[in-house]
Every structure is written in C-alpha cells, then in structure tokens.
Coordinates of C-alpha atoms (C1' of nucleotides) in Angstrom, one line a residue:
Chain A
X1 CA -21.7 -25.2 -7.7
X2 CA -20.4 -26.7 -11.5
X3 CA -20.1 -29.7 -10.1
X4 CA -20.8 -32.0 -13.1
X5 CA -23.5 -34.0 -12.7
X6 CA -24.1 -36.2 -15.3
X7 CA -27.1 -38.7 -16.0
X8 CA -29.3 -36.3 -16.5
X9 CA -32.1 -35.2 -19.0
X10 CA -30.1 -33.2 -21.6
X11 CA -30.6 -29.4 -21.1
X12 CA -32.5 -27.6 -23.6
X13 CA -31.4 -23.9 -24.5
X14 CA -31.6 -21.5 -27.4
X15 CA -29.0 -19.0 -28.6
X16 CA -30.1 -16.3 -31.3
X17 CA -27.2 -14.5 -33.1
X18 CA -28.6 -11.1 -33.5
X19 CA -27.5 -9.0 -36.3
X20 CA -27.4 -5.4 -37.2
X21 CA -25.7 -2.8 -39.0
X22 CA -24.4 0.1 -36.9
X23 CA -21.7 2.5 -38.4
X24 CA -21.2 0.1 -41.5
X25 CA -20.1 -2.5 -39.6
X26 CA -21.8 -5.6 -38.8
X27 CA -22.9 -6.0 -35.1
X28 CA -23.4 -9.2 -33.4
X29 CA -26.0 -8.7 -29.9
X30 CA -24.2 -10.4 -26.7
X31 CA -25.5 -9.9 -22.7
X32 CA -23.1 -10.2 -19.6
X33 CA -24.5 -13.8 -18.3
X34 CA -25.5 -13.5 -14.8
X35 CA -25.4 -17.4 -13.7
X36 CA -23.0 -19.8 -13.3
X37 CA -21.1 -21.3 -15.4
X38 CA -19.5 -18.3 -16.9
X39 CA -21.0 -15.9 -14.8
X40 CA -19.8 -12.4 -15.7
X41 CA -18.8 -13.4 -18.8
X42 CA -20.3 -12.2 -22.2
X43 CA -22.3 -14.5 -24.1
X44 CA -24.9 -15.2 -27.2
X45 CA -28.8 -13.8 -25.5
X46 CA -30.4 -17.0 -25.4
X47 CA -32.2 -19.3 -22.4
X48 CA -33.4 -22.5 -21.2
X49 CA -36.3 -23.3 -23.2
X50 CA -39.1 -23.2 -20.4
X51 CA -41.8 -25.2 -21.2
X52 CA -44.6 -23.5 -19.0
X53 CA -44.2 -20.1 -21.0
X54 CA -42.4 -21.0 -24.2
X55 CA -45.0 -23.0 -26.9
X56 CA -42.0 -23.7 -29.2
X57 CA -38.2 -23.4 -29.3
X58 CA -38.6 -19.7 -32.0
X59 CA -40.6 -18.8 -29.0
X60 CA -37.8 -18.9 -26.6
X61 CA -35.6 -17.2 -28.9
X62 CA -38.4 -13.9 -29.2
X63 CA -38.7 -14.4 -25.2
X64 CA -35.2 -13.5 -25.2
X65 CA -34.8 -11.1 -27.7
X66 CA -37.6 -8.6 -26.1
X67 CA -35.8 -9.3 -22.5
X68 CA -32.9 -7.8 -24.2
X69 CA -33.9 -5.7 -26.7
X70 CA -37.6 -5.3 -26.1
X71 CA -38.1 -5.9 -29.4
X72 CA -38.9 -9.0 -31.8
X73 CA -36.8 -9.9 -34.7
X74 CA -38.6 -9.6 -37.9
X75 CA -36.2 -11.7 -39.6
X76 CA -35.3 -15.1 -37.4
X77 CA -34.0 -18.8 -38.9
X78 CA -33.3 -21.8 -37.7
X79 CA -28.9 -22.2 -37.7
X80 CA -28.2 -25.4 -36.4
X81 CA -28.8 -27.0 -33.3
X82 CA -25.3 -28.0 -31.3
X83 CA -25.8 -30.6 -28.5
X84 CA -22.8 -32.3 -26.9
X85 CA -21.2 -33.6 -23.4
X86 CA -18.6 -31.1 -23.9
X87 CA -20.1 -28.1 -24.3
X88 CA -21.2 -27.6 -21.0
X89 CA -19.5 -28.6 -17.4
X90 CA -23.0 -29.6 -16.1
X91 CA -23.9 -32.4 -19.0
X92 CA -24.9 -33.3 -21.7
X93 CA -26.4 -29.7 -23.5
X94 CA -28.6 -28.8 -26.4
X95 CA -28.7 -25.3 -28.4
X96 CA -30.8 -24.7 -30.9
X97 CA -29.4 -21.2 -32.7
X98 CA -31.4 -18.9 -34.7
X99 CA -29.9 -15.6 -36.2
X100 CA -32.1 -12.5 -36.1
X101 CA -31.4 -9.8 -38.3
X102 CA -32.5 -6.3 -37.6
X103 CA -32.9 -2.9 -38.3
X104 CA -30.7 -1.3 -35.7
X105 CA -32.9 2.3 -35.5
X106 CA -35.7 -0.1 -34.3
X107 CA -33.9 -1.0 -31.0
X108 CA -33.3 1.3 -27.8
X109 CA -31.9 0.2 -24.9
X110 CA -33.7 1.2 -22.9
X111 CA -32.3 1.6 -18.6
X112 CA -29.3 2.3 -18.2
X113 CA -29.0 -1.4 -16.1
X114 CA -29.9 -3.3 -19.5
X115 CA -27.2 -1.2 -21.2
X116 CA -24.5 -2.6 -19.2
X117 CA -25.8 -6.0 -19.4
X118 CA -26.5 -6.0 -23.2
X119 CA -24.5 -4.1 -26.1
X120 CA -23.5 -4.4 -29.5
X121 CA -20.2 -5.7 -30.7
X122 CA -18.3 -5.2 -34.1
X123 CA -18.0 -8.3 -36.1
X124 CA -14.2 -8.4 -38.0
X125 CA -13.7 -11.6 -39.6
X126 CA -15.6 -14.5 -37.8
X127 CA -15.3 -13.1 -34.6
X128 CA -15.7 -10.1 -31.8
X129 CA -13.1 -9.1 -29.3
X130 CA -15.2 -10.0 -26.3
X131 CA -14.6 -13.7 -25.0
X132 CA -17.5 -15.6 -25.0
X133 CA -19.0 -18.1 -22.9
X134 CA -19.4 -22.1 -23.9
X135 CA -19.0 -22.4 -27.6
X136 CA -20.8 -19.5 -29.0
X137 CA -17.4 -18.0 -30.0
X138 CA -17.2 -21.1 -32.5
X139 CA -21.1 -20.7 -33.0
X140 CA -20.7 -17.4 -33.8
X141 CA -17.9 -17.6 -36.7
X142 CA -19.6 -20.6 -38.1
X143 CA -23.3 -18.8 -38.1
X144 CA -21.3 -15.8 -40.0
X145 CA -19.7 -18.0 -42.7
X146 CA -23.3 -19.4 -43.0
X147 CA -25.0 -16.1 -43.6
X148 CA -22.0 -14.4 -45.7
X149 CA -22.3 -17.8 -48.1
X150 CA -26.4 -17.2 -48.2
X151 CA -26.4 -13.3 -48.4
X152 CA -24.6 -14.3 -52.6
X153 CA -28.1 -15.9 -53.6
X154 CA -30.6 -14.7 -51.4
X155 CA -32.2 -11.2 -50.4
X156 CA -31.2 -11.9 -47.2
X157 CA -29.6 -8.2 -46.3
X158 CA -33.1 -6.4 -46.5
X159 CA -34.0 -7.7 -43.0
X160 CA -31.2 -5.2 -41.7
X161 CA -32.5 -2.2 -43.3
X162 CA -36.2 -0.6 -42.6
X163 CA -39.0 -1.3 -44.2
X164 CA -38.0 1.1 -46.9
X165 CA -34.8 1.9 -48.3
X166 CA -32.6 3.0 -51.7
X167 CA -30.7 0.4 -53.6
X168 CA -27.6 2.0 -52.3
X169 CA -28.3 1.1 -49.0
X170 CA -29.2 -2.5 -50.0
X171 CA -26.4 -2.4 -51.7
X172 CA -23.9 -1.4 -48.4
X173 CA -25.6 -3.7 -46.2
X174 CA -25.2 -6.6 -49.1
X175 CA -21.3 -5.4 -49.3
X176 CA -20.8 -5.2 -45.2
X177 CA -22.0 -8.8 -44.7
X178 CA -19.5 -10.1 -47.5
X179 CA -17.0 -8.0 -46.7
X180 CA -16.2 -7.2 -50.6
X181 CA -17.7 -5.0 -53.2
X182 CA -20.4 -5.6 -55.7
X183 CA -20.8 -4.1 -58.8
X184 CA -22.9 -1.4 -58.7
X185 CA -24.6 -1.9 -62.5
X186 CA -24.5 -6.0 -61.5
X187 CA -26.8 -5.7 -58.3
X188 CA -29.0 -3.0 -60.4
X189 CA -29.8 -5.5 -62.7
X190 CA -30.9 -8.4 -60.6
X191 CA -32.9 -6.6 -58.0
X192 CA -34.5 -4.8 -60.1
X193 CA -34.8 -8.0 -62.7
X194 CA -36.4 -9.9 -60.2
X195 CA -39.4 -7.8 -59.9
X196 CA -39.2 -8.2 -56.0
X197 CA -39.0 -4.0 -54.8
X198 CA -41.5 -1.4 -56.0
X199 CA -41.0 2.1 -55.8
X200 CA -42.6 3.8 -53.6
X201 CA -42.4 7.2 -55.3
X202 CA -40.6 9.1 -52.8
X203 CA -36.8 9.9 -53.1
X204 CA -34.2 9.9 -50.4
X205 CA -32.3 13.5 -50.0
X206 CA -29.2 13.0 -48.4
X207 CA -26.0 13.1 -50.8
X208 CA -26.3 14.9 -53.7
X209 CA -28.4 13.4 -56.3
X210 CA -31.9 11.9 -54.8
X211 CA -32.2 8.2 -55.1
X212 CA -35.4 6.4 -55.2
X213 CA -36.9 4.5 -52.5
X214 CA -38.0 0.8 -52.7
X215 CA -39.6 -1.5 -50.4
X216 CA -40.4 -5.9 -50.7
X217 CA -43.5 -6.7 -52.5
X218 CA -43.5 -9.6 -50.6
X219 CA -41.5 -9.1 -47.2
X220 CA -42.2 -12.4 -45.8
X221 CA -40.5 -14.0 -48.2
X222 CA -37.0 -13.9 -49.0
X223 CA -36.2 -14.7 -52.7
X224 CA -33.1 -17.4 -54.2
X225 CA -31.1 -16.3 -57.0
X226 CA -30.5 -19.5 -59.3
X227 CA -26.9 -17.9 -59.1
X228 CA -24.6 -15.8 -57.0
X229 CA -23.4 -12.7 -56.8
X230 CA -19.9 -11.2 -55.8
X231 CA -18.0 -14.2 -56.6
X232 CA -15.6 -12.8 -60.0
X233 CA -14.4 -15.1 -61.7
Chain B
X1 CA -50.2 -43.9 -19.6
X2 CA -50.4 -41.0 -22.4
X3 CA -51.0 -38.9 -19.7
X4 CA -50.4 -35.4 -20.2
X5 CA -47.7 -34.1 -17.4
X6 CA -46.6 -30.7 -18.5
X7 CA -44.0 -29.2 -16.2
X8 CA -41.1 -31.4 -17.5
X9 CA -38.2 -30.7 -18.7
X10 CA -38.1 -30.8 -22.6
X11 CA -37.6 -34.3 -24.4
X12 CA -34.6 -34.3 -26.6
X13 CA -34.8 -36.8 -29.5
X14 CA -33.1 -37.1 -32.6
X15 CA -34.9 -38.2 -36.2
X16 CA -33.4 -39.2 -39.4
X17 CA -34.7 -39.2 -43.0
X18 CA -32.6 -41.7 -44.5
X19 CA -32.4 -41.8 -48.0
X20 CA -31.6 -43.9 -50.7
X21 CA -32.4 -44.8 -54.2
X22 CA -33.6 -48.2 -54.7
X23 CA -35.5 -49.4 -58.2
X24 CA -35.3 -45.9 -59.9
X25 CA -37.0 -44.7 -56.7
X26 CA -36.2 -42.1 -53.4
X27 CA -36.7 -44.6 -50.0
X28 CA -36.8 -43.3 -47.1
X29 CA -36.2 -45.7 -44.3
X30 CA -39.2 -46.0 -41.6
X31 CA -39.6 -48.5 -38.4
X32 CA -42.2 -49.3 -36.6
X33 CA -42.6 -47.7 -32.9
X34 CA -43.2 -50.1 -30.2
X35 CA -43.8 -47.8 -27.6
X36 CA -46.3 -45.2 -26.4
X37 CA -47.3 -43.0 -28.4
X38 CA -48.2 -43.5 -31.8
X39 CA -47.0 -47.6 -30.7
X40 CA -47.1 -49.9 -34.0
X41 CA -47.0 -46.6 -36.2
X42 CA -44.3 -46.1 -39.0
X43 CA -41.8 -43.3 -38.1
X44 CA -38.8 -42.0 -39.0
X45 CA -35.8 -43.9 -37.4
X46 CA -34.6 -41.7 -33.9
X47 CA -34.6 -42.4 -30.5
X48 CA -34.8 -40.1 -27.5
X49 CA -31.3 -38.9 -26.7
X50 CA -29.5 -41.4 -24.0
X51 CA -26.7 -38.9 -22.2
X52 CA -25.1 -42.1 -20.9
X53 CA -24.4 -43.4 -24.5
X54 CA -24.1 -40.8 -27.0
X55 CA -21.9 -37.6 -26.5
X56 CA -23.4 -35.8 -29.3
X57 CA -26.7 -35.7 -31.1
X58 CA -24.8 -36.7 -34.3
X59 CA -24.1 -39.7 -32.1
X60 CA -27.8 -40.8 -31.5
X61 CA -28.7 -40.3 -34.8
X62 CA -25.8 -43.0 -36.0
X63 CA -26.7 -45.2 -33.2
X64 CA -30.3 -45.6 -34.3
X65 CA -29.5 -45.9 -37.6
X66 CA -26.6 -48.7 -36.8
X67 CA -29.8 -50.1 -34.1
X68 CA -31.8 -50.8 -37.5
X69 CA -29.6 -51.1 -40.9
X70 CA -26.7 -52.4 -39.3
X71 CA -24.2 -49.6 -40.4
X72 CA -23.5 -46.0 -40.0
X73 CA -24.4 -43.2 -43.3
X74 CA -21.8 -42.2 -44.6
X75 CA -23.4 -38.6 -45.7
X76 CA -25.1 -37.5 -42.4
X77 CA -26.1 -33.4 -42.2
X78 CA -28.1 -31.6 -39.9
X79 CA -31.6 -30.6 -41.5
X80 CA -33.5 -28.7 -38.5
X81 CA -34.9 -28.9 -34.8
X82 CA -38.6 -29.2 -34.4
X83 CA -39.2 -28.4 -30.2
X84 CA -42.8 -27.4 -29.4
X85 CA -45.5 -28.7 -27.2
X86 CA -47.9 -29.6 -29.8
X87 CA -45.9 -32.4 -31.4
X88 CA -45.9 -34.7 -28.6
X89 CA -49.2 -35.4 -26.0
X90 CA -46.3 -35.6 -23.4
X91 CA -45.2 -32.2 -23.4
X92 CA -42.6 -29.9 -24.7
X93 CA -40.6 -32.0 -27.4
X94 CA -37.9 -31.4 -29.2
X95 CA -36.6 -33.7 -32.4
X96 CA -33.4 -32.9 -34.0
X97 CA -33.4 -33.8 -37.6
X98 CA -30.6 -35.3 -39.6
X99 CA -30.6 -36.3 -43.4
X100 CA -28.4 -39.5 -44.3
X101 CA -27.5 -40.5 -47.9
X102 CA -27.5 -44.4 -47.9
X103 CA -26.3 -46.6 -50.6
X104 CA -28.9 -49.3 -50.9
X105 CA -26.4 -52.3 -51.3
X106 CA -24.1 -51.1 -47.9
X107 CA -27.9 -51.8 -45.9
X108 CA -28.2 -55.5 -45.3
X109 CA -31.9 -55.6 -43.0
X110 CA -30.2 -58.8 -41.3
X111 CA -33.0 -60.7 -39.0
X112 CA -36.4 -61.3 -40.5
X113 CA -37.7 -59.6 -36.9
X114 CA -35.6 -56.5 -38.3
X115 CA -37.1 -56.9 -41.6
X116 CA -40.7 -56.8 -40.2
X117 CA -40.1 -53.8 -38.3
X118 CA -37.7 -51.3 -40.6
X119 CA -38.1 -50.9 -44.2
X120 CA -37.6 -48.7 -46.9
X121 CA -41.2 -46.4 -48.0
X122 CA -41.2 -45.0 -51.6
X123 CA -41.2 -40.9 -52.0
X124 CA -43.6 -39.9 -54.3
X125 CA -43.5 -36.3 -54.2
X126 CA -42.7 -35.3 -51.1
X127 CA -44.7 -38.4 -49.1
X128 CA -45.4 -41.5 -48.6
X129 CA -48.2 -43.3 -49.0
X130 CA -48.0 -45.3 -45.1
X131 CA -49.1 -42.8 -42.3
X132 CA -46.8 -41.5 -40.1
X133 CA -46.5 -41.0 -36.5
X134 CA -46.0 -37.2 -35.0
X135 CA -45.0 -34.9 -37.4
X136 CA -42.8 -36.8 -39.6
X137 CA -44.7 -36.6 -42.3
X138 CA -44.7 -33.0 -42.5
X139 CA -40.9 -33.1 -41.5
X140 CA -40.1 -35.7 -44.2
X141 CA -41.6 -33.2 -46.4
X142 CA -40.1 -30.7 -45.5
X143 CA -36.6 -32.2 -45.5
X144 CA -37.2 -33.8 -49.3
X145 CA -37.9 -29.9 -50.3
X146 CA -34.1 -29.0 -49.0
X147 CA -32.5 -31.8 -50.3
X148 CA -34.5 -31.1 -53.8
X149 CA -33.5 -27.5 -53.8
X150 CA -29.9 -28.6 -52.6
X151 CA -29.4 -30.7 -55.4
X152 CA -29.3 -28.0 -57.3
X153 CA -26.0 -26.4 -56.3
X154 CA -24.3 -29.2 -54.9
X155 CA -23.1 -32.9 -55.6
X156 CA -24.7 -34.6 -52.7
X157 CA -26.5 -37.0 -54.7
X158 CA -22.9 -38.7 -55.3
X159 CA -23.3 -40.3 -51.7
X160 CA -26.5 -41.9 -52.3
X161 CA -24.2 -43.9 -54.9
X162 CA -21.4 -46.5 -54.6
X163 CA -17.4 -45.3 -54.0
X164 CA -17.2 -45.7 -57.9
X165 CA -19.7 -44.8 -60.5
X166 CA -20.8 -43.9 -63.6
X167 CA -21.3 -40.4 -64.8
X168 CA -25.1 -41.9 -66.1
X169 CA -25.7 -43.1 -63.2
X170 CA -24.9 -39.9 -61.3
X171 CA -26.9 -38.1 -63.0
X172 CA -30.1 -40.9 -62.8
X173 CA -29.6 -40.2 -59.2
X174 CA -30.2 -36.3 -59.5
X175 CA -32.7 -37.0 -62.0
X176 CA -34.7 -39.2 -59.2
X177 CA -34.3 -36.4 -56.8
X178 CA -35.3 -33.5 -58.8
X179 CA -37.9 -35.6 -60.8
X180 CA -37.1 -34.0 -63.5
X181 CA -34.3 -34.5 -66.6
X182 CA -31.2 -32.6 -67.0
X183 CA -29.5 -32.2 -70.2
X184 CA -26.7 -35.0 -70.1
X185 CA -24.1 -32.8 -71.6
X186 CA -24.8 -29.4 -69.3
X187 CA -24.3 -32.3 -66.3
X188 CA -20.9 -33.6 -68.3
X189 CA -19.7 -30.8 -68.7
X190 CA -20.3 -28.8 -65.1
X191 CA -19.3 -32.6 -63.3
X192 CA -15.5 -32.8 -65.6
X193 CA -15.4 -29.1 -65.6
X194 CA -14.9 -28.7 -61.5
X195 CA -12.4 -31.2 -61.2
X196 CA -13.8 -33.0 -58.3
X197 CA -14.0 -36.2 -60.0
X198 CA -11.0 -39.0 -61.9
X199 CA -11.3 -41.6 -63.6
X200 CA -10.5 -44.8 -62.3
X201 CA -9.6 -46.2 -65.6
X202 CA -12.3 -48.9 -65.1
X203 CA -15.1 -48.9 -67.6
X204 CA -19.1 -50.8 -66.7
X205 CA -19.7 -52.7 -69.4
X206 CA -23.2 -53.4 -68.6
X207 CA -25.4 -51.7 -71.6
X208 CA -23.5 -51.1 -75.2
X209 CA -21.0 -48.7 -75.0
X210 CA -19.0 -49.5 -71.6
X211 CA -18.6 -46.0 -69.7
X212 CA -16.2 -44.6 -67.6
X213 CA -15.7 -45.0 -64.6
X214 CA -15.3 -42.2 -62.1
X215 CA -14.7 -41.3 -57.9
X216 CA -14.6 -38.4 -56.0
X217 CA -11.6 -36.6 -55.4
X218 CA -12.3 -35.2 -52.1
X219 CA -15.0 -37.8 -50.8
X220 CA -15.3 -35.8 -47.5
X221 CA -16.3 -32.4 -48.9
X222 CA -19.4 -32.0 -50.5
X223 CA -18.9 -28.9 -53.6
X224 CA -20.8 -26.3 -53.6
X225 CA -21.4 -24.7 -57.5
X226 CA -22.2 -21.0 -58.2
X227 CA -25.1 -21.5 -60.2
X228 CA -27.8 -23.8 -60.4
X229 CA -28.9 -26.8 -62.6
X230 CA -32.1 -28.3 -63.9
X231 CA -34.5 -25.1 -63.8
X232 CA -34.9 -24.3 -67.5
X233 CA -35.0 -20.5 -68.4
Chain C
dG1 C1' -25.7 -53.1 -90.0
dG2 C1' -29.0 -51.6 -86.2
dA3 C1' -30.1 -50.4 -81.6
dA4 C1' -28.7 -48.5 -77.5
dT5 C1' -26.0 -46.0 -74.6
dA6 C1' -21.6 -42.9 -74.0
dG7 C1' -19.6 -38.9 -75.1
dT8 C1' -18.7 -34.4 -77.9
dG9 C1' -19.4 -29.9 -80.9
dT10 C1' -21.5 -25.9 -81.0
dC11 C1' -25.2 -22.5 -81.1
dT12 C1' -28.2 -19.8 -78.2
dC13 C1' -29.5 -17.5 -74.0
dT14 C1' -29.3 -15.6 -69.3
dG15 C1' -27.1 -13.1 -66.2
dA16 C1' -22.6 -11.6 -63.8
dG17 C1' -18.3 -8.6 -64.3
dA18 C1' -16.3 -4.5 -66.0
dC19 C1' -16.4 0.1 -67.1
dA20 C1' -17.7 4.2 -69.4
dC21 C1' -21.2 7.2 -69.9
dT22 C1' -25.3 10.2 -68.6
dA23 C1' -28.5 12.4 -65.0
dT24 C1' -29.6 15.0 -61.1
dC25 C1' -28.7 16.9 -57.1
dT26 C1' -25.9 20.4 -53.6
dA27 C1' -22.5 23.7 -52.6
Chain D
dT1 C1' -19.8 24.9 -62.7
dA2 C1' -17.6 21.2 -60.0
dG3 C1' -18.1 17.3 -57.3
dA4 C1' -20.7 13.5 -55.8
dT5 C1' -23.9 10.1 -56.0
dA6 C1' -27.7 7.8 -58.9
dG7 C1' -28.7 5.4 -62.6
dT8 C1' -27.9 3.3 -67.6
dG9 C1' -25.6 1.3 -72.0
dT10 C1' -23.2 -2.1 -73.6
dC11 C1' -19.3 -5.4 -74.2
dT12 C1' -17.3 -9.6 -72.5
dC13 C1' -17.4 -14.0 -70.4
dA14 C1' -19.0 -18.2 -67.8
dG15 C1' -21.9 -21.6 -67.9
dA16 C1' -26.8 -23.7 -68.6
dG17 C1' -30.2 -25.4 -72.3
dA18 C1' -31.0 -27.5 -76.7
dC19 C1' -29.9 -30.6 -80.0
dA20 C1' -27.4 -32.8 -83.5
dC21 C1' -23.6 -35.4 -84.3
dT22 C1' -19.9 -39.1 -83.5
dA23 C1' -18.1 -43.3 -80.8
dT24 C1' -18.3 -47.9 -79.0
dT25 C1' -20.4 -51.7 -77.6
dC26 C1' -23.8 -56.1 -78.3
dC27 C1' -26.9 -58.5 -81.1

DNA sequence: GGAATAGTGTCTCTGAGACACTATCTA
DNA sequence: TAGATAGTGTCTCAGAGACACTATTCC
C-alpha cells in the first residue's frame, strides 16, 4: 500500500495552519486523516493541489478550509513551502503552508461526523498534544515562532478578533500569541498613534467601565511598525 | 508542442533571484531558456525539480545555480511559491522561489558558451530593463521589495560581501539595496553596538585613511534588530 | 598643508517601558 | 462607596537622525 515508489512527479499538497482564539488560548485547526499514510492519525487540513478544480495553490488552501470549516479564512499567507524525499514514504513531496487566522465565533461545526473528524487544539509552547502526521508537528512549531516574531511589528492579531472589537481585546489576543504581557499605556499609544482604527461610537458593556469599540480603516491591509513591541529591554 | 494538456499533475520547479552587487549596482543573475516555452528568453535561473537528483527543493535551487556560476550561494532563503495555472500554457505550475546573496568575485562565468547564456542584469528599481519569461518579472519584483524591506531589520547585506570587509563598504552595500543613504554613524554605531562583528586587526588601505577591517561573528545566523534603519522620521 | 575618507561626540526626536493617576461603569 | 476595568500623564531610556568635529592617510 506505502510501498515507496520513487521516480515519480513530485506530489504537490498544501497545509494551512489555522488559527483562533478560543478560551484565551491559541488554537491550532487539525482533521483525523482518512488515507494512508498516517491514516487515523491527526494532521494539519490541507490536500493535493488538484489542478481541475483548484486555479492556484491559496485556492487549495480555501478548498480545504470550507471542507473543514465551511468557512474561508479572511486572513491567509504564504509560510514556506517544505519539499523533500523524506517527508513522505511515497516520494519526493511538496507543501506549500499558509496560516489562516480566524475569528473563532465565525466557525460552527456543523454534523456531528465533521466534529469528530475536525476540532481545535490548544497551542502551549510550539506544539499540541495530538501527534501529527508527516512533519507538520515541526511545521507547526516553526509556523508559530514565525507568527509570534511577526505579531511584535505587525497588526497581525486583528485577523483573530471580529470585525469590531475594544483595544482590550486587541490587546489579549496580541498578549496570547506572544505568550507575555504588553504594557497597557505602550500598546495605547501605538495603535492609536498609527491612525489605523476608528471608532465606531458604540461602547462595549461587559466588565464594569464601557470601553470603546474600534474597527481597521483599512482591513486588507495589515500595517509594519518600524519597531517592536513587548521586547523590554 | 505548447500544447495545452490540462489534467496533469502539477509541475514543481524551483527559481532563484540571485543577487549581487557589481559596479555600485544590484545584479540579478538571468540565463537564457533553451527550451519550450518562452525558448531563447531571459529568466531567472531554476529548473524543474528532478526527484532522482535532488532530495530537497533547497537542493535544485543550488544545483542550477552550481549548473550556471559554477558554485553554490552561500546566503540561500526561501522567498515564496507561485503555483497557478495561468503562469505556465502547460498547466498548473508551481515555482518555488529562493533568494541567494552572491559575492561577485566567488562567480567565475567559466566557458564563453556559459558567458553567452547566463549573466548578470542591472536592478533599477525593482526591474530590469531585458524582458523576462513567465512571471519573473513580477516575481523578481516582488522578491527585491522583501529583500528592501528586510534590509531594514537585519544584516543580510553582509553576505552579498566578501568574508572580511569594511564597515564603508557594508554600509555601500545597504545603501545600494535601499537606494537611499544612511547616516554613517547611526550604521557605526547599531553595527559595533550588537556585537556581531570583530575586528580582524587588518586595515584596507585603499583610499586615505586605511579602515578597519571587520567579520562576522556568527557567519551562519543572520541578526535580526528591533527597530528599523534608513526611514527618516 | 589640503583633500578625502574613517571614525567620534553629542544634541534632538520618536516611541517603548514603567507606573501612577484619573474616569466611568456595576454591584 | 468599593472594586474593576478603561483610559491618560509623564518620566525614563534605547536608539535613530543630524551634523559638526577629530584622526589618519596620500598627494
């Protein structure tokens, strides 16, 4: 069945890491792979790029994501691509991987046969408890440290929240992905120096004093700092 | 024998934007194809990935760089996959693309049947002026803009220059990349002030005063700063 | 000595870190 | 009114930008 059969094309697949916030913790989307190799075994949602329904390689990685999720990701990049002999029993195997990042309210599950095949697992460190099929373990850690390095100059964190949100919650979701606490007056200053969120006027009621809500002027585009937060000296 | 046959299996090639700086100038090194399509057009240096030769795509792209300068880069970093089926009348194609940071003098173009067919193109801007086949212009583009915006926050421009060098002629080679002149001592002082560098105790005497003579520390890690230079308030 | 390049001293300015203070809500 | 969270004032500090000054070489 995994007999290795060599001298072949290379094999062309794409892996998305897809990231969320649920209960303050940073979520990582993995589905039970139903083919062999690794059958049964959790894994990164990704594919074989097929050429007679995907137009490009981001397509593949949306195809996927809505098979999972039935959803797209508002927020995917290009990672890295990984392609090796090793990776794979079968050959010589390419994986583009893209990270997703995504407003966890905007996903349902919905049958309770996708739930089993698909779920959400805590991120500590590099890495999730599950096992995970090929490489994407390593793919994983390193897609993390990528992000968590980004997230210090970019705006990168929105993409997890909804369209609209307080600084507070920017603030958690900024804190989550570096695992470390930002001062409060620091990250004030900067995202509200850089003239990127407007207010929208309404307030958000939930602990005891009301803090104002603010969405991206321009959510397609995610903004560099020229320097980095959360670093101390 | 263009003929379009869909229904394939993607194509998996591998590109590289070599780099160097030659007479105060960004090269980039192009050949020209001799094969379908695009045959006798400048491209970017790549080949299709051979699964009987190289056992990684890091492996083709130093093969086809070896194939036409004769020697491997020393600085060679992933920059992004392009896979779609517009790129190529084929079909469904992907192209990994690497960057490599060259020192002019290491490339010796050795046969004068090399020298007709591989050279190195002047960057003016982010092009050059000889047309290029498939998307490589746009992806030569494209690539220049990271490296520029790199440039800022790291020290990759030191392998674009020999093992030893001058901190003048470090910062020329930023200058080239960024088009634009930093303030010598802002570079002295953010270049002695991370401790990546040491003096050899050598000094180039080639202008008046001779100056000192410096090499990496850690040759194998590129350092990443905090904050960015050259972008003026 | 003059020209040219190497290298330094030092002031200003931006923005992060630290932390105390005020403001506005609910219970 | 107390407690909690939102939001601000302001000092310090690192490091970039600007620019003048000194140092060392060759002619």
């Amino acid at each position: 069945m995994t007999t290795p059969l060599r001298n072949q094309p290379p094999s062309v697949t794409v892996d998305t890491v897809a990231l969320t916030i649920k209960n303050h913790q940073l979520q990582v989307l993995i589905t039970k792979r139903k083919d062999e190799p690794f059958c049964e075994r959790w894994s990164l949602v990704g594919d074989l790029v097929d050429a007679q329904i995907d137009k490009s390689l981001e397509e593949t990685a949306q195809r996927t994501l809505v098979e999972s999720i039935g959803v797209k990701a508002p927020h995917l990049e290009q990672y890295q691509t990984i392609g090796n002999t090793k990776r794979d029993p079968r050959g010589f195997s390419t994986s583009t991987i893209y990270f997703a990042l995504i407003h966890a309210e905007s996903v349902h599950l919905k049958s309770e046969k996708i739930k089993a095949e698909v779920k959400w697992a805590s991120i500590h460190g590099n890495q999730i408890k599950e096992t995970l099929a090929f490489d994407h373990a390593e793919i994983l850690a390193g897609c993390i440290e990528r992000i968590r390095s980004k997230v210090m100059y970019t705006t990168l964190p929105v993409y997890l929240l909804p369209q609209a949100f307080t600084l507070s919650e920017l603030q958690q979701a900024y804190e989550i992905i570096m695992d470390k606490k930002i001062e409060r007056k620091s990250f004030h200053r900067r995202m509200l120096g850089a003239n990127l969120l407007q207010k929208t006027g309404e307030k958000k009621h939930s602990g005891r004093r009301p803090a104002a809500i603010y969405e991206l002027i321009d959510r397609d585009n995610a903004h560099y700092f020229s320097r980095n937060i959360g670093q101390s000296f």
